[in-house]
Amino acid sequence: DVKVTQSSRYLVKRTGEKVFLECVQDMDHENMFWYRQDPGLGLRLIYFSYDVKMKEKGDIPEGYSVSREKKERFSLILESASTNQTSMYLCASSLWDRGYEQYFGPGTRLTVT
Amino acid sequence: GENVEQHPSTLSVQEGDSAVIKCTYSDSASNYFPWYKQELGKRPQLIIDIRSNVGEKKDQRIAVTLNKTAKHFSLHITETQPEDSAVYFCAAKPPSNDYKLSFGAGTTVTVRA
């Protein structure tokens, strides 16, 4: 079974703090994704990566950055957290030769106060 | 980029009845259309998908139909059961070399006993 884990289920941070969200997958997947999930807006892609040290902007990259130093780990960074970044953050991964199915992590509920 | 619209946003059905969720997409060259189910407090999981060279696909009580001319696809759930209660997301994959998906806003399905 593919396992995608995220560093925290719940996180509370203050405005202006630097926030790190980490995602780890154990199935040697090349592709990794970060989404935020908000009611009525579905899953919106923030950034994705198809290889180590590679990153591509998604639909809503503003205010975020990412890091992929190892194949199994993909980090989302909020350089200076703001209240409008309060959301559920989902990480996902997929494999090149297994079609396009994405395997999701359990999510991190981030609250910025 | 690809834009996916999903309707309805909420759907309440009597147990045993059918449920239908519809999605439209904007890029006529999109070639892969998955459906994900997210139960309360859990991660989204792929339940069925269809490629652009197929008009219909069925898996037990769920089926997906694709109308490429009209650029829409639908999820059909027959004989609904309480465990079908969840948020359902449709998605479309544009014809790019990356593996990213564009998701709809989601439909919350409630099956009434």
Short mmCIF file of C-alpha atoms in Angstrom, two decimals:
data_model
loop_
_atom_site.label_atom_id
_atom_site.label_comp_id
_atom_site.label_asym_id
_atom_site.label_seq_id
_atom_site.Cartn_x
_atom_site.Cartn_y
_atom_site.Cartn_z
CA ASP A 1 0.00 0.00 0.00
CA VAL A 2 1.14 3.49 -0.85
CA LYS A 3 1.67 5.53 2.23
CA VAL A 4 1.72 9.31 2.19
CA THR A 5 2.24 10.97 5.55
CA GLN A 6 2.18 14.58 6.64
CA SER A 7 4.08 15.98 9.59
CA SER A 8 1.09 17.34 11.53
CA ARG A 9 -2.67 16.86 11.52
CA TYR A 10 -3.30 20.18 13.24
CA LEU A 11 -1.13 23.28 13.42
CA VAL A 12 -1.74 26.70 14.91
CA LYS A 13 0.61 29.53 13.97
CA ARG A 14 0.69 33.27 14.40
CA THR A 15 0.60 35.84 11.63
CA GLY A 16 4.07 36.48 10.26
CA GLU A 17 5.55 33.17 11.38
CA LYS A 18 7.43 30.94 8.97
CA VAL A 19 5.62 27.64 8.61
CA PHE A 20 6.91 24.33 7.30
CA LEU A 21 4.58 21.54 6.24
CA GLU A 22 6.23 18.27 5.37
CA CYS A 23 5.07 15.37 3.27
CA VAL A 24 6.73 11.98 2.93
CA GLN A 25 5.82 9.12 0.60
CA ASP A 26 7.29 5.65 0.80
CA MET A 27 6.64 4.32 -2.70
CA ASP A 28 9.39 5.97 -4.74
CA HIS A 29 6.92 8.23 -6.56
CA GLU A 30 8.40 10.82 -8.89
CA ASN A 31 5.51 13.29 -8.73
CA MET A 32 4.44 15.14 -5.61
CA PHE A 33 1.79 17.81 -5.15
CA TRP A 34 0.59 20.32 -2.59
CA TYR A 35 -3.07 21.38 -2.53
CA ARG A 36 -5.16 23.51 -0.27
CA GLN A 37 -8.77 22.53 0.35
CA ASP A 38 -11.36 25.16 1.19
CA PRO A 39 -15.15 24.70 1.36
CA GLY A 40 -16.76 25.42 -1.98
CA LEU A 41 -13.41 25.76 -3.75
CA GLY A 42 -12.35 22.15 -3.98
CA LEU A 43 -8.70 21.18 -4.26
CA ARG A 44 -6.49 23.93 -5.58
CA LEU A 45 -2.95 23.13 -6.66
CA ILE A 46 -0.25 25.23 -5.01
CA TYR A 47 2.97 23.63 -6.31
CA PHE A 48 4.07 20.34 -7.72
CA SER A 49 7.34 18.56 -8.36
CA TYR A 50 8.21 15.81 -10.82
CA ASP A 51 11.76 15.19 -9.66
CA VAL A 52 14.24 16.04 -6.94
CA LYS A 53 15.03 19.75 -6.88
CA MET A 54 12.40 20.39 -9.56
CA LYS A 55 9.29 22.46 -8.83
CA GLU A 56 6.49 23.95 -10.84
CA LYS A 57 3.90 26.54 -9.85
CA GLY A 58 0.32 25.44 -9.64
CA ASP A 59 -2.75 27.63 -9.74
CA ILE A 60 -2.25 29.52 -6.46
CA PRO A 61 1.50 29.72 -5.65
CA GLU A 62 1.47 33.22 -4.18
CA GLY A 63 2.68 33.30 -0.59
CA TYR A 64 4.11 29.77 -0.75
CA SER A 65 7.35 28.09 -1.70
CA VAL A 66 8.43 24.46 -1.80
CA SER A 67 11.50 22.33 -1.39
CA ARG A 68 12.30 18.86 -2.66
CA GLU A 69 15.77 17.80 -1.64
CA LYS A 70 14.98 14.08 -1.52
CA LYS A 71 12.67 12.05 -3.72
CA GLU A 72 10.43 10.95 -0.86
CA ARG A 73 10.00 14.34 0.81
CA PHE A 74 8.21 17.47 -0.40
CA SER A 75 7.96 20.49 1.87
CA LEU A 76 5.59 23.42 1.66
CA ILE A 77 6.81 26.68 3.17
CA LEU A 78 4.79 29.69 4.17
CA GLU A 79 7.42 32.40 4.44
CA SER A 80 5.21 34.75 6.45
CA ALA A 81 1.91 33.18 7.40
CA SER A 82 -1.24 35.23 6.99
CA THR A 83 -4.78 34.62 8.20
CA ASN A 84 -5.99 33.94 4.64
CA GLN A 85 -3.72 30.92 4.58
CA THR A 86 -5.82 29.21 7.21
CA SER A 87 -6.90 26.07 5.40
CA MET A 88 -6.58 22.31 5.04
CA TYR A 89 -3.38 21.39 3.21
CA LEU A 90 -3.19 18.09 1.36
CA CYS A 91 -0.11 16.48 -0.09
CA ALA A 92 -0.30 13.87 -2.86
CA SER A 93 2.05 11.75 -4.92
CA SER A 94 1.88 9.75 -8.13
CA LEU A 95 4.03 7.44 -10.17
CA TRP A 96 5.13 8.04 -13.78
CA ASP A 97 4.14 4.69 -15.18
CA ARG A 98 0.98 4.04 -13.14
CA GLY A 99 -1.29 6.45 -14.92
CA TYR A 100 -2.34 9.60 -13.19
CA GLU A 101 -3.78 8.34 -9.91
CA GLN A 102 -2.78 10.56 -7.02
CA TYR A 103 -2.39 9.20 -3.50
CA PHE A 104 -3.21 11.71 -0.82
CA GLY A 105 -1.89 12.27 2.66
CA PRO A 106 -4.23 12.75 5.64
CA GLY A 107 -4.01 16.54 5.49
CA THR A 108 -2.81 19.28 7.83
CA ARG A 109 -5.38 21.68 9.24
CA LEU A 110 -3.48 24.95 9.57
CA THR A 111 -4.91 27.84 11.54
CA VAL A 112 -3.16 31.21 11.39
CA THR A 113 -4.19 33.62 14.13
CA GLY B 1 -5.45 26.38 -17.99
CA GLU B 2 -8.15 23.77 -17.57
CA ASN B 3 -11.29 24.86 -15.72
CA VAL B 4 -13.58 22.22 -14.22
CA GLU B 5 -17.07 23.07 -12.96
CA GLN B 6 -19.00 20.64 -10.81
CA HIS B 7 -22.73 20.50 -9.99
CA PRO B 8 -24.53 20.27 -7.70
CA SER B 9 -22.54 21.42 -4.70
CA THR B 10 -24.76 19.40 -2.36
CA LEU B 11 -26.98 16.40 -3.00
CA SER B 12 -29.30 14.61 -0.62
CA VAL B 13 -30.79 11.27 -1.69
CA GLN B 14 -32.90 8.58 -0.08
CA GLU B 15 -31.12 5.34 0.55
CA GLY B 16 -31.59 3.08 -2.44
CA ASP B 17 -32.07 5.93 -4.91
CA SER B 18 -29.55 7.00 -7.52
CA ALA B 19 -27.21 9.99 -7.37
CA VAL B 20 -25.76 11.84 -10.33
CA ILE B 21 -22.99 14.43 -10.27
CA LYS B 22 -22.02 16.38 -13.38
CA CYS B 23 -18.80 18.11 -14.37
CA THR B 24 -17.87 20.24 -17.33
CA TYR B 25 -14.36 21.02 -18.53
CA SER B 26 -12.97 23.74 -20.74
CA ASP B 27 -10.02 22.20 -22.60
CA SER B 28 -11.34 19.95 -25.36
CA ALA B 29 -7.98 18.16 -25.48
CA SER B 30 -8.16 16.94 -21.87
CA ASN B 31 -7.78 13.18 -21.90
CA TYR B 32 -8.24 11.75 -18.41
CA PHE B 33 -11.13 12.20 -15.97
CA PRO B 34 -10.94 10.72 -12.47
CA TRP B 35 -13.39 10.85 -9.59
CA TYR B 36 -12.22 11.01 -5.97
CA LYS B 37 -14.25 10.30 -2.85
CA GLN B 38 -13.44 11.93 0.47
CA GLU B 39 -15.22 10.61 3.53
CA LEU B 40 -15.53 12.86 6.54
CA GLY B 41 -12.13 13.38 8.15
CA LYS B 42 -10.33 11.19 5.65
CA ARG B 43 -8.14 11.68 2.61
CA PRO B 44 -9.50 11.73 -0.96
CA GLN B 45 -9.27 8.39 -2.75
CA LEU B 46 -9.72 7.50 -6.39
CA ILE B 47 -12.93 5.56 -7.00
CA ILE B 48 -13.19 5.46 -10.78
CA ASP B 49 -11.63 7.10 -13.81
CA ILE B 50 -12.17 7.27 -17.55
CA ARG B 51 -9.96 8.14 -20.49
CA SER B 52 -11.03 10.18 -23.48
CA ASN B 53 -11.16 7.18 -25.81
CA VAL B 54 -13.94 5.56 -23.74
CA GLY B 55 -17.54 6.73 -23.42
CA GLU B 56 -18.59 4.84 -20.31
CA LYS B 57 -17.05 2.81 -17.51
CA LYS B 58 -18.76 0.89 -14.74
CA ASP B 59 -17.58 -0.61 -11.47
CA GLN B 60 -20.33 -2.28 -9.44
CA ARG B 61 -22.69 0.48 -8.29
CA ILE B 62 -20.72 3.39 -9.75
CA ALA B 63 -20.35 4.43 -13.36
CA VAL B 64 -18.86 7.34 -15.22
CA THR B 65 -19.95 8.64 -18.61
CA LEU B 66 -18.05 11.01 -20.87
CA ASN B 67 -19.42 13.24 -23.61
CA LYS B 68 -16.43 14.73 -25.40
CA THR B 69 -18.52 16.79 -27.80
CA ALA B 70 -20.28 18.57 -24.97
CA LYS B 71 -17.17 18.49 -22.75
CA HIS B 72 -18.89 17.01 -19.76
CA PHE B 73 -18.68 13.85 -17.71
CA SER B 74 -20.87 12.46 -14.96
CA LEU B 75 -20.68 10.12 -11.99
CA HIS B 76 -23.65 7.83 -11.40
CA ILE B 77 -24.16 5.98 -8.13
CA THR B 78 -26.99 3.47 -8.08
CA GLU B 79 -28.70 1.89 -5.05
CA THR B 80 -27.11 4.39 -2.73
CA GLN B 81 -26.08 3.29 0.75
CA PRO B 82 -25.15 5.26 3.88
CA GLU B 83 -21.45 4.61 3.22
CA ASP B 84 -21.79 6.56 -0.04
CA SER B 85 -22.15 9.74 2.03
CA ALA B 86 -19.00 11.76 1.27
CA VAL B 87 -17.59 14.63 -0.76
CA TYR B 88 -16.96 13.68 -4.38
CA PHE B 89 -14.47 15.53 -6.58
CA CYS B 90 -14.20 15.30 -10.33
CA ALA B 91 -10.98 16.22 -12.12
CA ALA B 92 -9.58 16.57 -15.60
CA LYS B 93 -6.08 16.23 -16.93
CA PRO B 94 -5.02 18.64 -19.67
CA PRO B 95 -2.80 17.24 -22.44
CA SER B 96 0.48 18.39 -20.94
CA ASN B 97 3.57 16.40 -20.12
CA ASP B 98 3.17 16.85 -16.39
CA TYR B 99 0.86 14.82 -14.18
CA LYS B 100 -1.22 17.55 -12.60
CA LEU B 101 -5.00 17.44 -12.38
CA SER B 102 -7.58 20.24 -12.27
CA PHE B 103 -10.26 19.51 -9.69
CA GLY B 104 -13.86 20.58 -9.43
CA ALA B 105 -15.22 22.26 -6.30
CA GLY B 106 -16.73 19.07 -4.91
CA THR B 107 -20.20 17.70 -4.23
CA THR B 108 -21.32 16.77 -0.73
CA VAL B 109 -23.56 13.72 -0.99
CA THR B 110 -25.77 12.77 1.92
CA VAL B 111 -27.65 9.47 1.83
CA ARG B 112 -30.72 9.54 4.06
CA ALA B 113 -31.67 6.31 5.75
#
